[in-house]
Amino acid sequence: MPEILIRNAQSVLTMDDDGRELAGADILLRDGVIAAIGSGLQTSGEIVEAGRCVVTPGLVNTHHHLYQTLTRAVPGAQDALLFGWLKTLYPIWARFGPEEMRVSALTGLAELALSGCTLTSDHLYLYPNGSRLDDTIDAAQEIGLRFHATRGAMSIGESDGGLPPDSLVELEETILEDCIRVIDAFHDPREGTMVRVGVAPCSPFSVSRELMRDAALLARDKGVMLHTHLAENDEDIAYSEAQFGCRPGQYAEELGWTGPDVWHAHCVKLDGQEIDLFAQSRTGVAHCPCSNCRLGSGIAPVRAMVDAGVPVGLGVDGSASNDGSNLMAEARQAMLLQRVSSGADAMSAREALRLATRGGAEVLGRLDCGQVAVGKRADLALWDVSGIESAGSWEKAALLLAGPSRVRHLFVEGRQVVRDGLLATIDLGATIARQTELAQALAERS
């Protein structure tokens, strides 16, 4: 792999242990890692001039359902709360197959990349008509993003008192067997890996207590992480108390779903005791502010979580509940919501950007990512601050207050994925055209 020198960056927001911000710095990328940071660095490889750019670590997305990019703005779900929204969309998703999964993943990953994301998780919990987790992993490898795929599942259908239709649930034995298959086929625990796999039953209201417990045992036996939805809204809390006789945090703890190898999506309704539990156990949270607004779920107590020591990252969530995959916009929304709930000084632009970079990397267990530091992976986003979005800004590095939400250049493992604002790895026009065809076909059959 040829060296790349990023030269004379206007500003580098390192997100390192000291929170350094460097002016006029060069960054040398070699063999997938950051080899040097300084001034006057030399290379025989490619040079990328960064005099008009702010450089950050690549953004990290901790929660997504990539397949949902095919069901954005579905009329019957536009104004529904969570459970009604799901009931509207389940029958549509039941008609998906492998191509729908792959193309929708390509679309969502492309949108993430253009918003500066270099590492994303994905929570795929339904597998109709021959779909497999392999479909989304193939898409991530084609785009060139670092990918933390999670093998989700639903096992309790409507006939057994669950929310999803019976056609979308699987036998629990089948679920566990396929978890083993995809872990053995794709999971790579080594530093610098491009693909990891986690185990991720969809939610406490769509799988049994036994599957939640067995999934935790399997994940720890295999050395992989655990992920699910938790405490997303008031309906979620009411269901937990009615069905399990306890709040979601207690339920998670009882079943082995706390610890540094676990991260939960949303956690909008965690109370003080649950926040303390997550802080003490180092259980991670994927905060999804746009989705929480879109579904009227509420404002997650992120300020309280961070102050208590809970690991927190950001997630765009599925594109049917956002309805986009712009992680830079998600970081701005996270900042604004904490200010709405707790005051204008509740979260700074720098802190929100840290959640979107190093915070997310720590939640996903990727200590090799999320920082601009020598020896860390060469995952970098370059933001051109010479455009209209930053015009008049007194501090160009305050990207979430006045800055671009589309990246100029993006590097993953030292390879350029976005060049001059355009994807360098796939034919985006062809992907959009195929995505449009598939969405129209689904709509015509609804």
Short mmCIF file of C-alpha atoms in Angstrom, two decimals:
data_model
loop_
_atom_site.label_atom_id
_atom_site.label_comp_id
_atom_site.label_asym_id
_atom_site.label_seq_id
_atom_site.Cartn_x
_atom_site.Cartn_y
_atom_site.Cartn_z
CA MET A 1 0.00 0.00 0.00
CA PRO A 2 1.55 3.36 -1.01
CA GLU A 3 2.24 6.04 1.57
CA ILE A 4 -0.08 9.05 1.71
CA LEU A 5 0.95 12.38 3.20
CA ILE A 6 -1.80 14.73 4.33
CA ARG A 7 0.03 18.03 4.25
CA ASN A 8 -0.42 21.29 6.15
CA ALA A 9 -3.87 20.69 7.63
CA GLN A 10 -5.50 23.91 8.77
CA SER A 11 -6.42 22.14 12.01
CA VAL A 12 -6.25 18.58 13.34
CA LEU A 13 -8.71 17.60 16.06
CA THR A 14 -6.85 14.58 17.40
CA MET A 15 -9.27 13.29 20.08
CA ASP A 16 -6.16 11.85 21.74
CA ASP A 17 -5.72 11.50 25.50
CA ASP A 18 -4.61 15.12 25.82
CA GLY A 19 -7.27 16.48 23.46
CA ARG A 20 -4.62 18.15 21.32
CA GLU A 21 -5.54 20.37 18.39
CA LEU A 22 -2.75 20.95 15.91
CA ALA A 23 -2.37 23.77 13.39
CA GLY A 24 -0.52 23.32 10.10
CA ALA A 25 0.31 19.69 10.82
CA ASP A 26 1.23 16.91 8.39
CA ILE A 27 -0.01 13.33 8.85
CA LEU A 28 1.79 10.40 7.23
CA LEU A 29 -0.22 7.24 6.52
CA ARG A 30 1.68 3.99 5.97
CA ASP A 31 0.53 0.34 5.92
CA GLY A 32 -2.90 1.16 7.27
CA VAL A 33 -1.76 3.16 10.30
CA ILE A 34 -0.79 6.72 11.18
CA ALA A 35 3.00 6.57 10.93
CA ALA A 36 3.90 10.14 11.87
CA ILE A 37 2.40 13.51 12.80
CA GLY A 38 4.41 16.71 12.61
CA SER A 39 5.57 19.43 10.26
CA GLY A 40 7.74 19.19 7.20
CA LEU A 41 7.15 15.46 6.78
CA GLN A 42 8.28 13.90 3.50
CA THR A 43 7.02 11.02 1.36
CA SER A 44 7.65 9.41 -2.00
CA GLY A 45 3.94 8.55 -2.13
CA GLU A 46 0.80 10.58 -2.76
CA ILE A 47 0.38 14.03 -1.24
CA VAL A 48 -3.04 15.40 -0.26
CA GLU A 49 -3.02 19.14 0.35
CA ALA A 50 -5.13 19.96 3.42
CA GLY A 51 -4.60 23.68 3.88
CA ARG A 52 -8.34 24.35 3.62
CA CYS A 53 -9.35 21.36 5.75
CA VAL A 54 -10.03 20.43 9.33
CA VAL A 55 -8.94 16.84 9.94
CA THR A 56 -10.74 14.60 12.41
CA PRO A 57 -10.69 10.92 13.16
CA GLY A 58 -13.15 9.07 10.98
CA LEU A 59 -16.61 9.14 12.51
CA VAL A 60 -17.96 5.96 14.13
CA ASN A 61 -21.58 4.87 13.83
CA THR A 62 -22.68 2.56 16.66
CA HIS A 63 -26.22 1.66 15.54
CA HIS A 64 -27.90 1.17 12.16
CA HIS A 65 -30.33 -1.03 10.27
CA LEU A 66 -28.93 -0.62 6.78
CA TYR A 67 -31.72 -2.58 5.09
CA GLN A 68 -34.17 0.17 6.04
CA THR A 69 -32.78 2.57 3.44
CA LEU A 70 -35.31 0.93 1.07
CA THR A 71 -38.23 2.06 3.24
CA ARG A 72 -37.62 5.73 3.88
CA ALA A 73 -40.63 7.99 4.37
CA VAL A 74 -43.22 5.22 3.99
CA PRO A 75 -46.54 7.13 4.25
CA GLY A 76 -48.21 4.86 6.81
CA ALA A 77 -45.21 5.04 9.13
CA GLN A 78 -44.31 8.72 8.88
CA ASP A 79 -46.20 9.83 11.99
CA ALA A 80 -46.35 6.61 14.02
CA LEU A 81 -44.87 5.80 17.41
CA LEU A 82 -42.38 2.95 17.67
CA PHE A 83 -44.71 -0.05 17.96
CA GLY A 84 -47.14 1.23 15.31
CA TRP A 85 -44.24 2.13 13.07
CA LEU A 86 -42.94 -1.44 13.30
CA LYS A 87 -46.35 -2.97 12.61
CA THR A 88 -46.62 -0.87 9.43
CA LEU A 89 -43.18 -1.82 8.12
CA TYR A 90 -42.88 -5.50 9.06
CA PRO A 91 -45.04 -6.70 6.11
CA ILE A 92 -42.92 -4.68 3.67
CA TRP A 93 -39.64 -5.97 5.06
CA ALA A 94 -40.99 -9.53 4.81
CA ARG A 95 -40.74 -9.18 0.99
CA PHE A 96 -37.01 -8.42 1.02
CA GLY A 97 -34.46 -10.85 -0.38
CA PRO A 98 -30.65 -10.95 -0.74
CA GLU A 99 -30.50 -8.23 -3.40
CA GLU A 100 -32.64 -5.84 -1.37
CA MET A 101 -30.34 -6.40 1.60
CA ARG A 102 -27.16 -5.83 -0.40
CA VAL A 103 -28.30 -2.78 -2.38
CA SER A 104 -29.88 -1.08 0.64
CA ALA A 105 -26.66 -1.67 2.57
CA LEU A 106 -24.59 -0.18 -0.24
CA THR A 107 -26.82 2.90 -0.22
CA GLY A 108 -26.67 3.40 3.52
CA LEU A 109 -22.93 2.80 3.68
CA ALA A 110 -22.34 5.27 0.84
CA GLU A 111 -24.31 7.94 2.69
CA LEU A 112 -22.36 7.24 5.87
CA ALA A 113 -19.04 7.50 4.05
CA LEU A 114 -19.95 10.85 2.51
CA SER A 115 -20.75 12.12 6.01
CA GLY A 116 -17.27 11.20 7.28
CA CYS A 117 -17.93 7.75 8.75
CA THR A 118 -15.14 5.17 8.57
CA LEU A 119 -16.45 2.51 10.98
CA THR A 120 -20.07 1.42 11.36
CA SER A 121 -22.00 -1.27 13.09
CA ASP A 122 -25.17 -2.74 11.61
CA HIS A 123 -28.01 -4.56 13.35
CA LEU A 124 -29.69 -6.95 10.91
CA TYR A 125 -32.41 -8.87 12.73
CA LEU A 126 -34.62 -10.27 9.95
CA TYR A 127 -33.71 -12.69 7.17
CA PRO A 128 -36.60 -13.20 4.75
CA ASN A 129 -36.42 -15.11 1.48
CA GLY A 130 -32.87 -16.36 1.76
CA SER A 131 -31.29 -13.17 3.09
CA ARG A 132 -28.13 -13.57 5.17
CA LEU A 133 -25.78 -11.38 7.14
CA ASP A 134 -23.27 -12.12 4.40
CA ASP A 135 -25.21 -9.77 2.07
CA THR A 136 -24.40 -6.68 4.15
CA ILE A 137 -20.82 -7.76 4.84
CA ASP A 138 -20.28 -8.03 1.08
CA ALA A 139 -21.61 -4.48 0.66
CA ALA A 140 -19.28 -3.10 3.32
CA GLN A 141 -16.28 -4.76 1.70
CA GLU A 142 -17.26 -3.26 -1.64
CA ILE A 143 -17.58 0.25 -0.22
CA GLY A 144 -14.42 -0.09 1.88
CA LEU A 145 -15.75 0.89 5.32
CA ARG A 146 -14.74 -0.82 8.53
CA PHE A 147 -17.75 -2.93 9.56
CA HIS A 148 -19.08 -4.37 12.82
CA ALA A 149 -21.92 -6.60 11.62
CA THR A 150 -24.29 -8.00 14.22
CA ARG A 151 -26.38 -11.14 13.74
CA GLY A 152 -29.77 -10.02 15.03
CA ALA A 153 -32.85 -12.16 15.47
CA MET A 154 -36.53 -12.28 16.36
CA SER A 155 -38.07 -15.45 17.80
CA ILE A 156 -41.44 -14.45 19.28
CA GLY A 157 -44.11 -13.78 16.65
CA GLU A 158 -47.64 -12.48 16.90
CA SER A 159 -49.10 -15.93 17.61
CA ASP A 160 -46.96 -16.13 20.76
CA GLY A 161 -47.72 -12.59 21.94
CA GLY A 162 -44.79 -10.88 20.21
CA LEU A 163 -44.80 -7.86 17.93
CA PRO A 164 -43.39 -9.18 14.61
CA PRO A 165 -45.41 -11.34 12.21
CA ASP A 166 -44.71 -15.05 12.44
CA SER A 167 -43.19 -15.00 8.94
CA LEU A 168 -40.23 -12.93 10.21
CA VAL A 169 -39.30 -14.97 13.28
CA GLU A 170 -36.87 -17.86 13.41
CA LEU A 171 -36.43 -20.92 15.56
CA GLU A 172 -34.03 -20.17 18.38
CA GLU A 173 -31.87 -23.19 17.56
CA THR A 174 -31.53 -21.89 13.99
CA ILE A 175 -30.60 -18.43 15.25
CA LEU A 176 -27.80 -19.71 17.48
CA GLU A 177 -26.46 -22.01 14.77
CA ASP A 178 -26.25 -19.15 12.28
CA CYS A 179 -24.58 -16.91 14.87
CA ILE A 180 -21.84 -19.52 15.14
CA ARG A 181 -21.61 -19.76 11.34
CA VAL A 182 -21.14 -16.02 10.72
CA ILE A 183 -18.73 -15.59 13.62
CA ASP A 184 -16.58 -18.44 12.37
CA ALA A 185 -16.74 -17.17 8.78
CA PHE A 186 -16.20 -13.44 9.26
CA HIS A 187 -15.20 -12.30 12.75
CA ASP A 188 -11.61 -11.09 13.03
CA PRO A 189 -10.56 -9.99 16.54
CA ARG A 190 -7.17 -8.65 15.48
CA GLU A 191 -6.21 -4.99 15.66
CA GLY A 192 -6.86 -3.24 12.37
CA THR A 193 -9.47 -5.71 11.19
CA MET A 194 -12.06 -4.56 8.67
CA VAL A 195 -14.84 -6.93 9.84
CA ARG A 196 -16.06 -7.97 13.25
CA VAL A 197 -19.28 -9.76 14.13
CA GLY A 198 -21.52 -9.42 17.18
CA VAL A 199 -24.57 -11.26 18.53
CA ALA A 200 -27.71 -9.11 18.67
CA PRO A 201 -31.22 -10.40 19.47
CA CYS A 202 -33.49 -7.62 18.29
CA SER A 203 -35.11 -6.56 21.57
CA PRO A 204 -36.55 -7.93 24.80
CA PHE A 205 -40.04 -7.78 23.25
CA SER A 206 -39.17 -9.89 20.19
CA VAL A 207 -37.10 -12.74 21.66
CA SER A 208 -37.42 -15.01 24.67
CA ARG A 209 -35.62 -14.73 27.98
CA GLU A 210 -33.88 -17.99 27.11
CA LEU A 211 -32.53 -16.66 23.82
CA MET A 212 -31.23 -13.50 25.50
CA ARG A 213 -29.36 -15.63 28.05
CA ASP A 214 -28.10 -18.16 25.50
CA ALA A 215 -26.94 -15.37 23.17
CA ALA A 216 -24.87 -13.85 25.98
CA LEU A 217 -23.30 -17.21 26.78
CA LEU A 218 -22.52 -17.85 23.10
CA ALA A 219 -21.02 -14.40 22.54
CA ARG A 220 -18.71 -14.72 25.51
CA ASP A 221 -17.68 -18.21 24.50
CA LYS A 222 -16.78 -16.86 21.06
CA GLY A 223 -15.23 -13.62 22.33
CA VAL A 224 -17.60 -11.29 20.47
CA MET A 225 -19.73 -8.34 21.57
CA LEU A 226 -23.45 -8.18 22.36
CA HIS A 227 -25.96 -5.62 21.10
CA THR A 228 -29.71 -4.99 21.35
CA HIS A 229 -32.35 -2.25 21.75
CA LEU A 230 -33.19 -1.16 25.29
CA ALA A 231 -35.44 1.37 27.04
CA GLU A 232 -36.25 3.19 23.81
CA ASN A 233 -39.56 4.77 24.85
CA ASP A 234 -42.39 4.66 27.37
CA GLU A 235 -44.01 1.68 25.61
CA ASP A 236 -40.76 -0.21 26.02
CA ILE A 237 -40.67 0.46 29.77
CA ALA A 238 -44.33 -0.50 30.20
CA TYR A 239 -43.78 -3.77 28.31
CA SER A 240 -40.77 -4.67 30.46
CA GLU A 241 -42.59 -4.00 33.70
CA ALA A 242 -45.70 -5.91 32.57
CA GLN A 243 -43.92 -8.92 31.07
CA PHE A 244 -40.80 -9.22 33.20
CA GLY A 245 -41.77 -7.47 36.41
CA CYS A 246 -38.78 -5.13 36.30
CA ARG A 247 -37.24 -2.24 34.41
CA PRO A 248 -35.10 -2.89 31.31
CA GLY A 249 -31.79 -2.30 33.06
CA GLN A 250 -32.54 -4.89 35.71
CA TYR A 251 -33.71 -7.35 33.06
CA ALA A 252 -30.47 -6.84 31.13
CA GLU A 253 -28.34 -7.36 34.22
CA GLU A 254 -30.18 -10.55 35.20
CA LEU A 255 -29.55 -12.08 31.77
CA GLY A 256 -25.87 -11.18 31.51
CA TRP A 257 -26.40 -8.19 29.25
CA THR A 258 -24.14 -5.70 31.02
CA GLY A 259 -20.39 -5.25 30.79
CA PRO A 260 -17.75 -3.71 28.50
CA ASP A 261 -18.60 -6.26 25.79
CA VAL A 262 -22.21 -5.03 25.58
CA TRP A 263 -23.76 -1.96 24.01
CA HIS A 264 -27.44 -1.04 23.95
CA ALA A 265 -29.19 1.20 21.42
CA HIS A 266 -31.26 4.21 22.54
CA CYS A 267 -31.58 3.98 26.35
CA VAL A 268 -33.80 7.05 26.23
CA LYS A 269 -35.67 6.08 29.38
CA LEU A 270 -32.87 4.87 31.64
CA ASP A 271 -33.34 6.05 35.22
CA GLY A 272 -30.61 7.02 37.66
CA GLN A 273 -30.07 3.51 39.00
CA GLU A 274 -29.74 2.11 35.48
CA ILE A 275 -27.26 4.82 34.54
CA ASP A 276 -25.17 3.93 37.59
CA LEU A 277 -25.36 0.24 36.65
CA PHE A 278 -24.13 0.95 33.14
CA ALA A 279 -21.33 3.20 34.42
CA GLN A 280 -20.10 0.67 36.97
CA SER A 281 -20.23 -2.21 34.49
CA ARG A 282 -18.89 -0.13 31.55
CA THR A 283 -21.93 -1.06 29.45
CA GLY A 284 -22.05 1.03 26.27
CA VAL A 285 -24.88 3.10 24.82
CA ALA A 286 -25.58 3.99 21.18
CA HIS A 287 -27.36 7.35 21.31
CA CYS A 288 -29.61 7.93 18.27
CA PRO A 289 -30.97 11.48 18.60
CA CYS A 290 -32.59 11.91 15.17
CA SER A 291 -34.49 8.63 15.39
CA ASN A 292 -35.57 9.45 18.95
CA CYS A 293 -36.98 12.74 17.67
CA ARG A 294 -38.58 11.18 14.59
CA LEU A 295 -40.44 8.55 16.64
CA GLY A 296 -41.21 10.89 19.54
CA SER A 297 -39.35 8.65 21.96
CA GLY A 298 -37.83 11.45 24.04
CA ILE A 299 -34.41 12.90 24.82
CA ALA A 300 -31.87 10.43 26.16
CA PRO A 301 -30.10 11.57 29.36
CA VAL A 302 -26.72 11.66 27.64
CA ARG A 303 -25.31 14.42 29.85
CA ALA A 304 -26.04 12.32 32.93
CA MET A 305 -24.64 9.19 31.28
CA VAL A 306 -21.37 10.81 30.26
CA ASP A 307 -20.93 12.48 33.66
CA ALA A 308 -21.49 9.12 35.37
CA GLY A 309 -18.91 7.41 33.16
CA VAL A 310 -21.15 5.45 30.79
CA PRO A 311 -19.41 4.82 27.44
CA VAL A 312 -21.54 6.65 24.85
CA GLY A 313 -21.32 6.71 21.06
CA LEU A 314 -23.68 7.95 18.37
CA GLY A 315 -25.86 6.06 15.92
CA VAL A 316 -27.93 7.18 12.95
CA ASP A 317 -30.33 4.23 13.48
CA GLY A 318 -32.23 2.76 10.55
CA SER A 319 -33.12 5.00 7.66
CA ALA A 320 -36.81 4.25 8.09
CA SER A 321 -36.73 6.08 11.42
CA ASN A 322 -34.27 8.87 10.71
CA ASP A 323 -34.62 9.03 7.49
CA GLY A 324 -30.98 9.45 6.63
CA SER A 325 -27.47 8.23 7.42
CA ASN A 326 -25.56 11.48 7.93
CA LEU A 327 -23.45 10.95 11.02
CA MET A 328 -22.14 14.52 11.12
CA ALA A 329 -25.73 15.77 11.25
CA GLU A 330 -26.39 13.22 14.00
CA ALA A 331 -23.57 14.67 16.08
CA ARG A 332 -25.00 18.17 15.74
CA GLN A 333 -28.44 16.89 16.75
CA ALA A 334 -26.96 15.20 19.82
CA MET A 335 -25.39 18.48 20.87
CA LEU A 336 -28.59 20.45 20.33
CA LEU A 337 -30.85 18.02 22.20
CA GLN A 338 -28.68 18.06 25.30
CA ARG A 339 -28.82 21.85 25.21
CA VAL A 340 -32.61 21.78 24.91
CA SER A 341 -32.91 19.49 27.91
CA SER A 342 -30.12 20.82 30.12
CA GLY A 343 -29.07 24.28 28.97
CA ALA A 344 -26.82 25.88 26.36
CA ASP A 345 -23.66 24.81 28.17
CA ALA A 346 -24.74 21.15 28.50
CA MET A 347 -22.71 19.91 25.54
CA SER A 348 -20.08 21.65 23.45
CA ALA A 349 -19.43 21.08 19.76
CA ARG A 350 -16.08 19.46 20.64
CA GLU A 351 -17.66 17.03 23.11
CA ALA A 352 -20.38 15.97 20.68
CA LEU A 353 -17.74 15.38 18.02
CA ARG A 354 -15.77 13.28 20.48
CA LEU A 355 -18.86 11.09 21.02
CA ALA A 356 -19.03 10.67 17.23
CA THR A 357 -15.39 9.59 16.98
CA ARG A 358 -13.47 8.26 19.95
CA GLY A 359 -16.62 7.68 21.99
CA GLY A 360 -18.08 5.39 19.33
CA ALA A 361 -14.80 3.55 18.84
CA GLU A 362 -14.62 2.82 22.56
CA VAL A 363 -18.23 1.58 22.63
CA LEU A 364 -17.42 -0.87 19.81
CA GLY A 365 -14.24 -2.03 21.52
CA ARG A 366 -12.04 -0.51 18.80
CA LEU A 367 -9.27 1.14 20.78
CA ASP A 368 -7.20 1.10 17.58
CA CYS A 369 -9.57 3.66 16.02
CA GLY A 370 -11.16 7.00 16.92
CA GLN A 371 -8.00 9.08 17.37
CA VAL A 372 -5.49 10.92 15.22
CA ALA A 373 -2.41 9.51 16.94
CA VAL A 374 0.70 7.67 15.85
CA GLY A 375 0.06 3.93 15.75
CA LYS A 376 -3.72 4.24 15.44
CA ARG A 377 -5.47 3.10 12.28
CA ALA A 378 -5.36 5.46 9.32
CA ASP A 379 -9.07 6.33 9.41
CA LEU A 380 -9.35 10.07 8.76
CA ALA A 381 -11.98 12.56 7.62
CA LEU A 382 -10.95 15.82 5.93
CA TRP A 383 -13.53 18.61 6.06
CA ASP A 384 -13.19 21.52 3.63
CA VAL A 385 -13.95 24.66 5.66
CA SER A 386 -13.52 27.10 2.77
CA GLY A 387 -17.14 26.75 1.63
CA ILE A 388 -20.39 28.53 2.35
CA GLU A 389 -21.15 26.48 5.49
CA SER A 390 -18.09 27.90 7.26
CA ALA A 391 -18.09 31.38 5.74
CA GLY A 392 -17.99 33.91 8.57
CA SER A 393 -17.03 31.34 11.19
CA TRP A 394 -14.51 32.70 13.69
CA GLU A 395 -13.38 29.19 14.59
CA LYS A 396 -13.28 26.83 11.65
CA ALA A 397 -12.70 23.83 13.90
CA ALA A 398 -16.14 24.27 15.50
CA LEU A 399 -17.53 22.01 12.79
CA LEU A 400 -20.85 21.20 14.45
CA LEU A 401 -21.72 24.89 14.82
CA ALA A 402 -20.68 26.12 11.38
CA GLY A 403 -19.16 23.56 9.07
CA PRO A 404 -19.79 21.07 6.28
CA SER A 405 -21.71 17.85 6.84
CA ARG A 406 -20.23 16.24 3.73
CA VAL A 407 -16.61 15.18 3.81
CA ARG A 408 -13.98 16.29 1.28
CA HIS A 409 -11.69 13.27 1.62
CA LEU A 410 -12.10 10.06 3.60
CA PHE A 411 -9.45 7.46 4.35
CA VAL A 412 -10.09 4.02 5.82
CA GLU A 413 -7.08 1.86 6.67
CA GLY A 414 -5.07 4.32 4.59
CA ARG A 415 -7.18 3.78 1.48
CA GLN A 416 -9.13 6.67 -0.02
CA VAL A 417 -12.87 5.97 0.02
CA VAL A 418 -14.02 9.54 -0.72
CA ARG A 419 -12.00 11.82 -2.99
CA ASP A 420 -12.96 15.44 -3.61
CA GLY A 421 -16.43 14.82 -2.19
CA LEU A 422 -17.17 11.79 -4.39
CA LEU A 423 -17.12 8.09 -3.60
CA ALA A 424 -14.02 6.49 -5.04
CA THR A 425 -14.97 2.83 -4.56
CA ILE A 426 -18.37 2.24 -6.21
CA ASP A 427 -20.55 3.61 -8.99
CA LEU A 428 -22.91 5.60 -6.80
CA GLY A 429 -25.22 6.53 -9.68
CA ALA A 430 -25.81 2.89 -10.55
CA THR A 431 -26.44 2.06 -6.88
CA ILE A 432 -29.00 4.85 -6.54
CA ALA A 433 -30.75 3.75 -9.74
CA ARG A 434 -31.04 0.15 -8.55
CA GLN A 435 -32.15 1.28 -5.09
CA THR A 436 -34.89 3.37 -6.69
CA GLU A 437 -36.10 0.43 -8.80
CA LEU A 438 -36.28 -1.86 -5.78
CA ALA A 439 -38.10 0.72 -3.66
CA GLN A 440 -40.65 1.33 -6.40
CA ALA A 441 -41.27 -2.40 -6.75
CA LEU A 442 -41.86 -2.72 -3.02
CA ALA A 443 -44.24 0.24 -3.02
CA GLU A 444 -46.26 -1.14 -5.92
CA ARG A 445 -46.82 -4.40 -4.04
CA SER A 446 -47.87 -2.71 -0.81
#
